[in-house]
Tab-separated table of C-alpha atoms and ligand atoms in Angstrom:
chain	number	residue	atom	x	y	z
F	3	MET	CA	-21.324	-27.184	-18.750
F	4	ILE	CA	-21.456	-23.404	-18.686
F	5	TYR	CA	-20.047	-22.374	-15.306
F	6	PHE	CA	-21.351	-18.997	-14.126
F	7	ASP	CA	-20.732	-19.566	-10.409
F	8	ASN	CA	-17.238	-18.178	-9.964
F	9	SER	CA	-18.101	-16.535	-6.642
F	10	ALA	CA	-18.764	-19.994	-5.213
F	11	THR	CA	-15.473	-21.324	-6.503
F	12	THR	CA	-13.303	-21.121	-9.600
F	13	GLN	CA	-11.640	-23.545	-11.943
F	14	VAL	CA	-8.020	-24.072	-10.957
F	15	ASP	CA	-5.977	-22.389	-13.664
F	16	PRO	CA	-4.019	-25.130	-15.509
F	17	ARG	CA	-0.839	-23.111	-14.872
F	18	VAL	CA	-1.589	-23.356	-11.143
F	19	ALA	CA	-2.251	-27.096	-11.331
F	20	GLN	CA	1.043	-27.520	-13.158
F	21	ALA	CA	2.948	-25.588	-10.497
F	22	MET	CA	1.384	-27.723	-7.745
F	23	ALA	CA	1.882	-31.155	-9.275
F	24	PRO	CA	5.508	-31.891	-8.252
F	25	TRP	CA	4.828	-31.029	-4.616
F	26	HIS	CA	2.654	-34.096	-4.146
F	27	THR	CA	4.729	-36.833	-5.681
F	28	GLU	CA	8.303	-35.664	-6.210
F	29	ALA	CA	9.184	-32.902	-3.787
F	30	TYR	CA	7.141	-33.950	-0.788
F	31	GLY	CA	9.472	-32.892	2.015
F	32	ASN	CA	8.223	-31.304	5.209
F	33	PRO	CA	9.254	-27.627	5.244
F	34	SER	CA	10.319	-28.031	8.881
F	35	SER	CA	12.763	-30.832	8.034
F	36	LEU	CA	16.412	-29.918	7.933
F	37	HIS	CA	17.391	-32.192	5.023
F	38	ARG	CA	17.534	-31.078	1.432
F	39	SER	CA	13.987	-32.164	0.617
F	40	GLY	CA	12.664	-30.179	3.584
F	41	ARG	CA	14.701	-27.137	2.681
F	42	HIS	CA	13.414	-27.336	-0.882
F	43	ALA	CA	9.821	-27.327	0.409
F	44	ARG	CA	10.610	-24.416	2.743
F	45	GLU	CA	11.940	-22.412	-0.213
F	46	ALA	CA	8.741	-23.111	-2.149
F	47	VAL	CA	6.578	-21.989	0.784
F	48	GLU	CA	8.558	-18.784	1.176
F	49	ALA	CA	8.472	-18.073	-2.571
F	50	ALA	CA	4.680	-18.441	-2.482
F	51	ARG	CA	4.479	-16.170	0.551
F	52	ALA	CA	6.299	-13.497	-1.464
F	53	GLN	CA	3.908	-13.988	-4.394
F	54	VAL	CA	0.821	-13.581	-2.182
F	55	ALA	CA	2.365	-10.562	-0.454
F	56	ALA	CA	3.152	-8.938	-3.804
F	57	LEU	CA	-0.480	-9.217	-4.939
F	58	ILE	CA	-1.708	-7.124	-1.995
F	59	GLY	CA	1.280	-4.847	-1.394
F	60	ALA	CA	2.236	-6.563	1.870
F	61	ARG	CA	5.570	-7.790	3.213
F	62	PRO	CA	6.066	-11.556	2.999
F	63	ARG	CA	6.399	-11.834	6.789
F	64	GLU	CA	2.893	-10.364	7.108
F	65	ILE	CA	1.304	-13.364	5.348
F	66	VAL	CA	0.062	-16.304	7.455
F	67	PHE	CA	-1.116	-19.333	5.486
F	68	THR	CA	-4.350	-20.924	6.716
F	69	ALA	CA	-6.512	-23.786	5.473
F	70	SER	CA	-9.247	-21.518	4.071
F	71	GLY	CA	-10.766	-18.076	3.960
F	72	THR	CA	-13.027	-19.203	6.782
F	73	GLU	CA	-10.048	-20.049	8.966
F	74	ALA	CA	-8.390	-16.719	8.142
F	75	ASP	CA	-11.583	-14.942	9.273
F	76	ASN	CA	-11.703	-17.001	12.480
F	77	LEU	CA	-8.035	-16.329	13.226
F	78	ALA	CA	-8.472	-12.591	12.653
F	79	LEU	CA	-11.465	-12.193	14.946
F	80	ILE	CA	-10.889	-14.814	17.628
F	81	GLY	CA	-7.174	-14.082	17.621
F	82	ALA	CA	-7.825	-10.401	18.279
F	83	PHE	CA	-10.223	-11.137	21.154
F	84	GLU	CA	-8.098	-13.409	23.273
F	85	ALA	CA	-9.408	-11.655	26.362
F	86	ALA	CA	-13.163	-12.254	26.355
F	87	ASP	CA	-14.248	-8.682	26.546
F	88	GLY	CA	-14.381	-5.683	24.297
F	89	HIS	CA	-16.557	-4.785	21.348
F	90	LEU	CA	-16.659	-5.954	17.728
F	91	ILE	CA	-18.289	-4.006	14.910
F	92	THR	CA	-19.187	-5.827	11.712
F	93	SER	CA	-21.963	-5.692	9.117
F	94	ALA	CA	-25.223	-7.578	8.695
F	95	ILE	CA	-24.218	-8.867	5.246
F	96	GLU	CA	-20.937	-10.569	6.097
F	97	HIS	CA	-20.266	-14.160	5.088
F	98	PRO	CA	-21.119	-16.730	7.792
F	99	ALA	CA	-17.367	-17.133	8.363
F	100	ILE	CA	-17.576	-13.717	10.026
F	101	LEU	CA	-21.142	-13.723	11.342
F	102	GLU	CA	-20.899	-17.110	13.052
F	103	THR	CA	-17.495	-16.229	14.490
F	104	ALA	CA	-18.992	-12.998	15.832
F	105	ARG	CA	-21.798	-15.041	17.414
F	106	ALA	CA	-19.287	-17.380	18.997
F	107	LEU	CA	-17.401	-14.397	20.420
F	108	GLN	CA	-20.679	-12.950	21.682
F	109	ARG	CA	-21.324	-16.161	23.613
F	110	ARG	CA	-17.935	-15.630	25.274
F	111	GLY	CA	-18.847	-12.118	26.383
F	112	VAL	CA	-17.739	-9.902	23.493
F	113	ALA	CA	-20.267	-7.182	22.597
F	114	VAL	CA	-21.144	-7.244	18.886
F	115	THR	CA	-22.685	-4.510	16.732
F	116	LEU	CA	-24.061	-5.535	13.331
F	117	LEU	CA	-24.197	-2.489	11.095
F	118	PRO	CA	-27.057	-2.156	8.620
F	119	VAL	CA	-26.540	-1.609	4.892
F	120	ASP	CA	-28.423	0.493	2.347
F	121	GLN	CA	-30.524	-0.813	-0.546
F	122	VAL	CA	-27.454	-1.564	-2.671
F	123	GLY	CA	-25.644	-3.309	0.164
F	124	LYS	CA	-23.251	-0.572	1.289
F	125	VAL	CA	-22.178	0.183	4.839
F	126	ASP	CA	-22.335	3.891	5.703
F	127	PRO	CA	-18.938	5.056	7.044
F	128	ALA	CA	-20.794	7.461	9.351
F	129	ALA	CA	-22.528	4.467	10.934
F	130	VAL	CA	-19.127	2.930	11.664
F	131	ARG	CA	-18.063	6.143	13.376
F	132	ALA	CA	-21.289	6.246	15.393
F	133	ALA	CA	-20.937	2.620	16.515
F	134	LEU	CA	-17.389	3.001	17.896
F	135	ARG	CA	-17.112	2.640	21.674
F	136	PRO	CA	-14.159	3.174	23.996
F	137	ASN	CA	-13.720	-0.601	24.209
F	138	THR	CA	-14.102	-1.380	20.481
F	139	ARG	CA	-11.257	-3.700	19.609
F	140	VAL	CA	-11.971	-4.670	15.994
F	141	VAL	CA	-14.059	-3.420	13.066
F	142	SER	CA	-14.534	-6.081	10.379
F	143	ILE	CA	-16.183	-5.097	7.099
F	144	MET	CA	-16.004	-7.256	3.971
F	145	ALA	CA	-14.313	-5.708	0.928
F	146	ALA	CA	-16.987	-6.939	-1.490
F	147	SER	CA	-20.160	-8.951	-1.084
F	148	ASN	CA	-20.256	-12.575	-2.153
F	149	VAL	CA	-24.007	-12.260	-2.804
F	150	VAL	CA	-24.509	-8.962	-4.631
F	151	GLY	CA	-20.908	-8.049	-5.480
F	152	THR	CA	-21.177	-4.570	-3.934
F	153	ILE	CA	-17.787	-3.067	-3.075
F	154	GLN	CA	-17.648	-1.333	0.300
F	155	PRO	CA	-16.233	2.187	0.788
F	156	LEU	CA	-13.175	0.813	2.598
F	157	ASN	CA	-11.080	3.959	2.164
F	158	GLU	CA	-13.558	6.082	4.124
F	159	ILE	CA	-14.224	3.373	6.691
F	160	THR	CA	-10.573	2.575	7.343
F	161	LYS	CA	-9.696	6.240	7.881
F	162	ILE	CA	-12.322	6.493	10.602
F	163	VAL	CA	-11.251	3.244	12.235
F	164	ARG	CA	-7.544	4.092	12.134
F	165	GLN	CA	-8.219	7.530	13.652
F	166	ALA	CA	-9.975	5.801	16.526
F	167	GLY	CA	-6.965	3.528	17.062
F	168	VAL	CA	-9.061	0.398	16.496
F	169	LEU	CA	-7.972	-2.679	14.501
F	170	PHE	CA	-9.539	-3.015	11.051
F	171	HIS	CA	-10.110	-6.412	9.447
F	172	THR	CA	-11.550	-7.019	6.009
F	173	ASP	CA	-12.842	-10.278	4.601
F	174	ALA	CA	-11.460	-9.782	1.102
F	175	VAL	CA	-12.112	-13.352	-0.036
F	176	GLN	CA	-14.231	-12.174	-2.978
F	177	ALA	CA	-12.130	-9.116	-3.712
F	178	VAL	CA	-8.497	-10.224	-3.801
F	179	GLY	CA	-7.446	-10.786	-7.402
F	180	LYS	CA	-10.237	-8.488	-8.623
F	181	LEU	CA	-9.694	-5.265	-6.679
F	182	PRO	CA	-6.225	-3.787	-6.331
F	183	PHE	CA	-4.902	-3.722	-2.762
F	184	ASP	CA	-1.816	-1.876	-1.603
F	185	LEU	CA	-1.480	-2.627	2.069
F	186	ALA	CA	1.745	-0.617	2.242
F	187	VAL	CA	-0.506	2.432	2.199
F	188	GLN	CA	-4.052	1.203	2.992
F	189	PRO	CA	-4.764	1.345	6.733
F	190	ILE	CA	-5.958	-2.248	6.961
F	191	ASP	CA	-4.547	-4.333	9.829
F	192	LEU	CA	-5.907	-7.764	8.947
F	193	LEU	CA	-7.125	-9.123	5.596
F	194	SER	CA	-8.464	-12.578	4.719
F	195	LEU	CA	-8.169	-14.227	1.312
F	196	SER	CA	-8.829	-17.658	-0.150
F	197	GLY	CA	-7.140	-19.638	-2.943
F	198	HIS	CA	-10.173	-21.157	-4.603
F	199	LYS	CA	-11.796	-17.816	-5.403
F	200	LEU	CA	-8.887	-16.720	-7.589
F	201	HIS	CA	-8.353	-19.775	-9.773
F	202	GLY	CA	-6.202	-21.427	-7.112
F	203	PRO	CA	-6.886	-24.620	-5.151
F	204	LYS	CA	-9.444	-25.207	-2.397
F	205	GLY	CA	-8.318	-25.697	1.185
F	206	ILE	CA	-5.777	-22.905	1.284
F	207	GLY	CA	-6.153	-19.317	2.418
F	208	ALA	CA	-4.130	-16.607	4.025
F	209	LEU	CA	-4.423	-13.892	6.600
F	210	PHE	CA	-2.471	-10.675	6.223
F	211	VAL	CA	-1.403	-9.573	9.708
F	212	ARG	CA	0.163	-6.121	9.716
F	213	GLU	CA	3.550	-6.090	11.401
F	214	GLY	CA	3.086	-5.117	15.040
F	215	VAL	CA	-0.508	-6.412	15.302
F	216	ARG	CA	-0.724	-9.031	18.046
F	217	LEU	CA	-2.997	-12.031	17.554
F	218	ALA	CA	-3.404	-15.172	19.644
F	219	PRO	CA	-3.323	-18.443	17.674
F	220	ILE	CA	-6.516	-20.498	17.440
F	221	ILE	CA	-4.668	-23.693	16.471
F	222	HIS	CA	-1.918	-24.799	18.825
F	223	GLY	CA	0.951	-27.138	18.081
F	224	GLY	CA	4.372	-27.069	16.519
F	225	GLY	CA	4.537	-23.323	16.034
F	226	GLN	CA	4.539	-23.103	12.229
F	227	GLU	CA	3.602	-19.811	10.549
F	228	GLY	CA	5.269	-17.750	13.213
F	229	GLY	CA	3.318	-19.576	15.897
F	230	LEU	CA	0.006	-18.301	14.511
F	231	ARG	CA	-1.041	-21.412	12.641
F	232	SER	CA	0.497	-24.665	13.782
F	233	ALA	CA	0.329	-27.684	11.452
F	234	THR	CA	2.575	-29.029	8.742
F	235	GLU	CA	2.208	-26.666	5.822
F	236	ASN	CA	0.035	-27.619	2.852
F	237	VAL	CA	2.973	-27.159	0.522
F	238	ALA	CA	1.190	-27.950	-2.751
F	239	GLY	CA	-1.752	-25.742	-1.774
F	240	ILE	CA	0.543	-22.918	-0.748
F	241	VAL	CA	2.490	-23.193	-4.012
F	242	GLY	CA	-0.841	-23.154	-5.874
F	243	LEU	CA	-2.054	-20.075	-4.009
F	244	GLY	CA	1.254	-18.360	-4.719
F	245	ARG	CA	1.064	-19.084	-8.442
F	246	ALA	CA	-2.612	-18.046	-8.538
F	247	ALA	CA	-1.672	-14.774	-6.834
F	248	GLU	CA	1.134	-14.197	-9.290
F	249	LEU	CA	-1.210	-14.776	-12.229
F	250	ALA	CA	-3.882	-12.543	-10.682
F	251	ALA	CA	-1.367	-9.732	-10.268
F	252	ALA	CA	-0.224	-10.050	-13.879
F	253	GLU	CA	-3.671	-10.529	-15.410
F	254	MET	CA	-6.041	-8.588	-13.145
F	255	GLU	CA	-6.585	-5.732	-15.570
F	256	LYS	CA	-7.256	-8.010	-18.518
F	257	ASP	CA	-9.432	-10.392	-16.482
F	258	ASN	CA	-11.462	-7.513	-15.053
F	259	ALA	CA	-11.981	-5.874	-18.427
F	260	GLU	CA	-13.156	-9.158	-19.914
F	261	ALA	CA	-15.405	-10.014	-16.984
F	262	ALA	CA	-16.950	-6.528	-17.027
F	263	TYR	CA	-17.596	-6.781	-20.766
F	264	LEU	CA	-19.195	-10.217	-20.419
F	265	ARG	CA	-21.267	-9.088	-17.423
F	266	GLU	CA	-22.635	-6.104	-19.371
F	267	ARG	CA	-23.412	-8.271	-22.361
F	268	LEU	CA	-25.185	-10.733	-20.093
F	269	THR	CA	-27.116	-8.006	-18.285
F	270	THR	CA	-28.305	-6.209	-21.408
F	271	GLY	CA	-29.143	-9.518	-23.063
F	272	ILE	CA	-31.218	-10.691	-20.100
F	273	GLN	CA	-32.961	-7.338	-19.704
F	274	ALA	CA	-33.808	-7.146	-23.416
F	275	ALA	CA	-35.401	-10.593	-23.315
F	276	CYS	CA	-36.936	-10.367	-19.819
F	277	PRO	CA	-38.252	-6.874	-19.118
F	278	GLN	CA	-39.122	-7.952	-15.575
F	279	ALA	CA	-35.417	-8.522	-14.768
F	280	TYR	CA	-33.793	-6.061	-12.376
F	281	VAL	CA	-30.190	-5.782	-11.242
F	282	ILE	CA	-29.555	-6.071	-7.497
F	283	GLY	CA	-26.583	-4.373	-5.830
F	284	ASP	CA	-24.597	-1.283	-6.708
F	285	THR	CA	-24.452	-0.563	-10.423
F	286	GLN	CA	-21.066	1.211	-10.150
F	287	ASP	CA	-19.175	-0.211	-7.196
F	288	ARG	CA	-19.565	-3.879	-8.031
F	289	LEU	CA	-17.163	-6.749	-8.666
F	290	PRO	CA	-16.548	-6.880	-12.416
F	291	GLY	CA	-17.977	-10.307	-13.201
F	292	HIS	CA	-20.841	-10.221	-10.727
F	293	LEU	CA	-24.523	-10.121	-11.656
F	294	CYS	CA	-27.264	-10.625	-9.088
F	295	VAL	CA	-30.604	-10.415	-10.839
F	296	GLY	CA	-34.233	-10.635	-9.733
F	297	PHE	CA	-37.317	-11.281	-11.860
F	298	ALA	CA	-40.268	-9.144	-10.784
F	299	GLY	CA	-43.353	-11.227	-10.157
F	300	GLN	CA	-41.364	-14.451	-9.941
F	301	GLU	CA	-39.573	-13.853	-6.716
F	302	GLY	CA	-40.292	-17.241	-5.236
F	303	GLU	CA	-38.845	-19.039	-8.232
F	304	ALA	CA	-35.077	-18.620	-7.898
F	305	ILE	CA	-34.399	-22.156	-6.742
F	306	ARG	CA	-36.537	-23.609	-9.545
F	307	LEU	CA	-34.834	-21.321	-12.037
F	308	LEU	CA	-31.487	-22.578	-10.785
F	309	LEU	CA	-32.556	-26.195	-11.177
F	310	ALA	CA	-33.999	-25.608	-14.642
F	311	LEU	CA	-30.784	-23.894	-15.723
F	312	ASP	CA	-28.785	-26.745	-14.225
F	313	ALA	CA	-30.803	-29.197	-16.288
F	314	ALA	CA	-29.833	-27.104	-19.329
F	315	GLY	CA	-26.142	-27.376	-18.354
F	316	ILE	CA	-25.760	-23.922	-16.805
F	317	ALA	CA	-24.387	-23.578	-13.246
F	318	VAL	CA	-25.518	-20.511	-11.259
F	319	SER	CA	-26.429	-19.736	-7.625
F	320	THR	CA	-29.349	-18.142	-5.899
F	321	GLY	CA	-28.920	-14.998	-3.817
F	322	SER	CA	-28.913	-17.193	-0.724
F	323	ALA	CA	-25.717	-18.471	-2.068
F	324	CYS	CA	-23.475	-19.774	0.604
F	325	SER	CA	-24.849	-23.209	1.190
F	326	ALA	CA	-27.157	-25.499	-0.681
F	327	SER	CA	-29.198	-26.137	2.464
F	328	HIS	CA	-30.169	-22.464	2.557
F	329	ALA	CA	-30.717	-22.017	-1.175
F	330	ALA	CA	-34.507	-21.958	-0.900
F	331	GLU	CA	-34.556	-19.640	2.105
F	332	PRO	CA	-34.793	-15.858	1.928
F	333	SER	CA	-31.323	-14.363	1.717
F	334	TYR	CA	-30.327	-12.552	4.919
F	335	VAL	CA	-28.168	-10.310	2.756
F	336	LEU	CA	-31.078	-9.206	0.563
F	337	GLN	CA	-33.272	-8.791	3.640
F	338	ALA	CA	-30.630	-6.527	5.184
F	339	MET	CA	-30.813	-4.527	1.940
F	340	GLY	CA	-34.527	-3.990	2.527
F	341	PHE	CA	-36.039	-6.806	0.460
F	342	ASP	CA	-39.071	-8.422	2.058
F	343	PRO	CA	-38.683	-12.162	2.742
F	344	PHE	CA	-40.576	-13.091	-0.441
F	345	ARG	CA	-38.435	-10.950	-2.746
F	346	ALA	CA	-35.352	-12.006	-0.808
F	347	ARG	CA	-35.835	-15.539	-2.180
F	348	GLY	CA	-35.928	-14.321	-5.730
F	349	ALA	CA	-32.410	-13.559	-6.840
F	350	LEU	CA	-30.139	-15.445	-9.185
F	351	ARG	CA	-26.403	-14.933	-8.916
F	352	LEU	CA	-24.382	-15.292	-12.116
F	353	THR	CA	-20.659	-14.775	-11.604
F	354	LEU	CA	-18.108	-14.795	-14.396
F	355	GLY	CA	-14.447	-15.681	-14.255
F	356	ARG	CA	-11.259	-15.968	-16.285
F	357	PHE	CA	-12.435	-18.873	-18.398
F	358	ASN	CA	-15.896	-17.692	-19.462
F	359	THR	CA	-16.523	-16.731	-23.082
F	360	VAL	CA	-18.791	-14.556	-25.215
F	361	ALA	CA	-20.318	-17.717	-26.694
F	362	GLU	CA	-21.313	-18.893	-23.197
F	363	VAL	CA	-22.889	-15.545	-22.360
F	364	ASP	CA	-24.823	-15.583	-25.617
F	365	ARG	CA	-26.003	-19.121	-24.940
F	366	VAL	CA	-27.299	-18.162	-21.487
F	367	VAL	CA	-29.016	-15.067	-22.913
F	368	GLU	CA	-30.626	-17.329	-25.491
F	369	LEU	CA	-31.818	-19.937	-22.969
F	370	LEU	CA	-32.671	-17.963	-19.830
F	371	PRO	CA	-35.776	-16.124	-21.100
F	372	GLY	CA	-37.366	-19.422	-22.148
F	373	VAL	CA	-36.655	-20.944	-18.738
F	374	VAL	CA	-38.055	-17.860	-16.974
F	375	ALA	CA	-41.147	-17.918	-19.188
F	376	SER	CA	-41.767	-21.631	-18.597
F	377	LEU	CA	-41.692	-21.136	-14.831
F	378	ARG	CA	-43.932	-18.105	-15.139
F	379	HIS	CA	-46.394	-20.302	-17.024
F	380	ILE	CA	-46.291	-22.949	-14.283
F	381	ALA	CA	-46.673	-20.245	-11.617
F	382	THR	CA	-49.740	-18.844	-13.401
F	383	VAL	CA	-51.324	-22.271	-13.937
F	384	ARG	CA	-50.797	-23.124	-10.235
F	385	ALA	CA	-52.164	-19.790	-9.105
Q	401	PLP	N1	-15.782	-14.922	2.972
Q	401	PLP	C1	-16.442	-14.709	1.827
Q	401	PLP	C2	-16.909	-13.324	1.482
Q	401	PLP	C3	-16.707	-15.771	0.963
Q	401	PLP	O1	-17.384	-15.569	-0.166
Q	401	PLP	C4	-16.250	-17.071	1.316
Q	401	PLP	C5	-16.574	-18.239	0.475
Q	401	PLP	O2	-17.628	-18.319	-0.123
Q	401	PLP	C6	-15.553	-17.231	2.518
Q	401	PLP	C7	-15.329	-16.129	3.325
Q	401	PLP	C8	-15.043	-18.559	2.951
Q	401	PLP	O3	-13.896	-18.918	2.227
Q	401	PLP	P1	-13.447	-20.464	2.185
Q	401	PLP	O4	-14.396	-21.139	1.269
Q	401	PLP	O5	-12.045	-20.444	1.654
Q	401	PLP	O6	-13.510	-20.972	3.563
């Protein structure tokens, strides 16, 4: 299989799997236990916390382990709105982990503003400034889009938000490990990340909570993770996330350079063979391995393209990417970028990661035009 769906999830790096293995079968103590086995597990959890913190320029005590990026997003927003009033500003192209949480808060009485984006998927910092109200408690803008890969102007946005004395959260699930973060200097108060997007395991995430920021827990119990996330720690997952973070920190430059090279090779190859192909998203400020591509005149075909590529052993997503049940629907992200509902069904998302190769890119460039042409033929015959 050729796996070009690294924004959906990534292969666990074998070095991560190796680091995790003993924590299931040999060193399985509970980090809250006082005996040696428990203390050993506690040390592993704290070592991983330091590794995650180092990747984003945070202090270890500012890292709260969660069970996913989704949970980190929920904890950030719900935790900041313990009192059911106030105002939340976010964008129309956020992942459902943010949008559905915002809707849930809205049902509890929080006012929510969804900011629009431009045709490449960027939020205008001036729009953030204009949306601020005296009772705005949180602004949450994703660092980079999971659908089109566009990187948001966080520096400009965070300056405005900080000046207003409002909390700033970013869903950096797609960005951490690809974009450098230095939270010692960046005015970000809360940041979500997820293990399985950076060649770590699924079912583990983390929320950076700047020292001094007060959140209410959303899971209650034994008081682990400084009382913010009760439950016995997922030691193997945490160790895996820590090792994945360490590898990302060491290899980010190399990984990014390779992904960017492969993405350009893929883009030029596809465009040379399919003149109707057009790139969606920002051409400059985009995640290095991310290509969202539409095929003019075949906008309704993305799901069939995906299935035909799958039959040829190539895994990609559509632009409606986050769940299979929505794959055939118009993407709300592309619609927010100004695509009409028909064109908003037409994008393919090809996302490259650490383990992709030139040979795989060349194979996709070789196969894709034929697949596109065969569907075009069917579309014409049907019409
Ligand atoms: N936020 C973004 C931008 C994502 O792309 C994803 C996953 O696709 C999530 C949040 C959810 O992360 P997790 O799968 O760890 O719950």
